[in-house]
C-alpha atoms as one frame of an Amber mdcrd trajectory, in Angstrom:
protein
  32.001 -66.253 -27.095  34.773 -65.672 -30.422  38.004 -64.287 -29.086  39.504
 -62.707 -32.527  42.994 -60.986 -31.897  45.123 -59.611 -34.122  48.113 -57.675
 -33.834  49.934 -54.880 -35.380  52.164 -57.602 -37.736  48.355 -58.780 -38.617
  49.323 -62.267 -36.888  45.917 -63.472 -35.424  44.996 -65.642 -32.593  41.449
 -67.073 -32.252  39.437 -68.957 -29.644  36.241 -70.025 -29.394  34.801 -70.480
 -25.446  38.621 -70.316 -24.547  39.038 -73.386 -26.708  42.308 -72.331 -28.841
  41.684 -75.687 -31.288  39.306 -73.547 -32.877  40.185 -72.870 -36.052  38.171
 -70.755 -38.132  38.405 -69.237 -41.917  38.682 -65.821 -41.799  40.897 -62.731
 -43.660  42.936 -60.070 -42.017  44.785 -57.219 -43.427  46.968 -54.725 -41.663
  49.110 -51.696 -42.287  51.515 -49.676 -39.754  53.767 -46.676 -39.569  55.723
 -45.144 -37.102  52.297 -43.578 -35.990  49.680 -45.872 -36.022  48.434 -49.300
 -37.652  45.368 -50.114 -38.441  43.195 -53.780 -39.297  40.991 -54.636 -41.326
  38.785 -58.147 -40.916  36.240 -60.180 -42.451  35.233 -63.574 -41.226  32.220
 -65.435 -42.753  29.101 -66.025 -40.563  29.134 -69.763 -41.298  32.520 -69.560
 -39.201  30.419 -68.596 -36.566  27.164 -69.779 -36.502  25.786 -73.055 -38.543
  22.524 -71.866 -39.166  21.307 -68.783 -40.964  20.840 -66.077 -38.386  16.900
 -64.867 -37.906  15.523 -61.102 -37.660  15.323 -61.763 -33.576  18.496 -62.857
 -33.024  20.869 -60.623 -31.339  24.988 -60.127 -31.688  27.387 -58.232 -30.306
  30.595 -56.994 -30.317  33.441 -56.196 -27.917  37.172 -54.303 -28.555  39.831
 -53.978 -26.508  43.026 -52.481 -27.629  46.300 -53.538 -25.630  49.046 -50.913
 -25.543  52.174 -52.368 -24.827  54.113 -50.566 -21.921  50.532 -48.259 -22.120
  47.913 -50.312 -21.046  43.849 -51.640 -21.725  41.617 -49.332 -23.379  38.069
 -50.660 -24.183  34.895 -49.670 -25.706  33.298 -52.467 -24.280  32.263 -53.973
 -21.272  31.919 -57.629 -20.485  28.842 -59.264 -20.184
């Protein structure tokens, strides 16, 4: 599995089967008030996978959002 994380000062961390030399090409960009902040990310597929993908492949996707002092919330379970 990717582990993409950014945070609210869009710093990012990445991982790739919990190996942290991973070190992929990808674009992050981030905005914040005293509200909320928000990301926005795009990572080529050829960071991910070498070969083209095929019409039977499957992906997926997980989030979790860590809250400081708040907690976990996620729309996602893990597999």
């Amino acid at each position: 599995f990717y582990q993409l994380e950014v945070d609210s000062r869009g710093q990012t961390r990445d991982a790739c089967w919990g190996d942290s030399s991973w070190n992929p090409q990808w674009y992050v960009a981030n905005d914040a008030d005293a509200q909320r902040w928000t990301i926005e990310a795009a990572i080529p597929l050829t960071e991910l996978t070498p070969q083209p993908s095929i019409t039977s492949q499957v992906w997926s996707v997980g989030i979790v959002r860590t809250m400081p002092t708040v907690g976990v919330e996620s729309w996602t379970h893990p597999s």
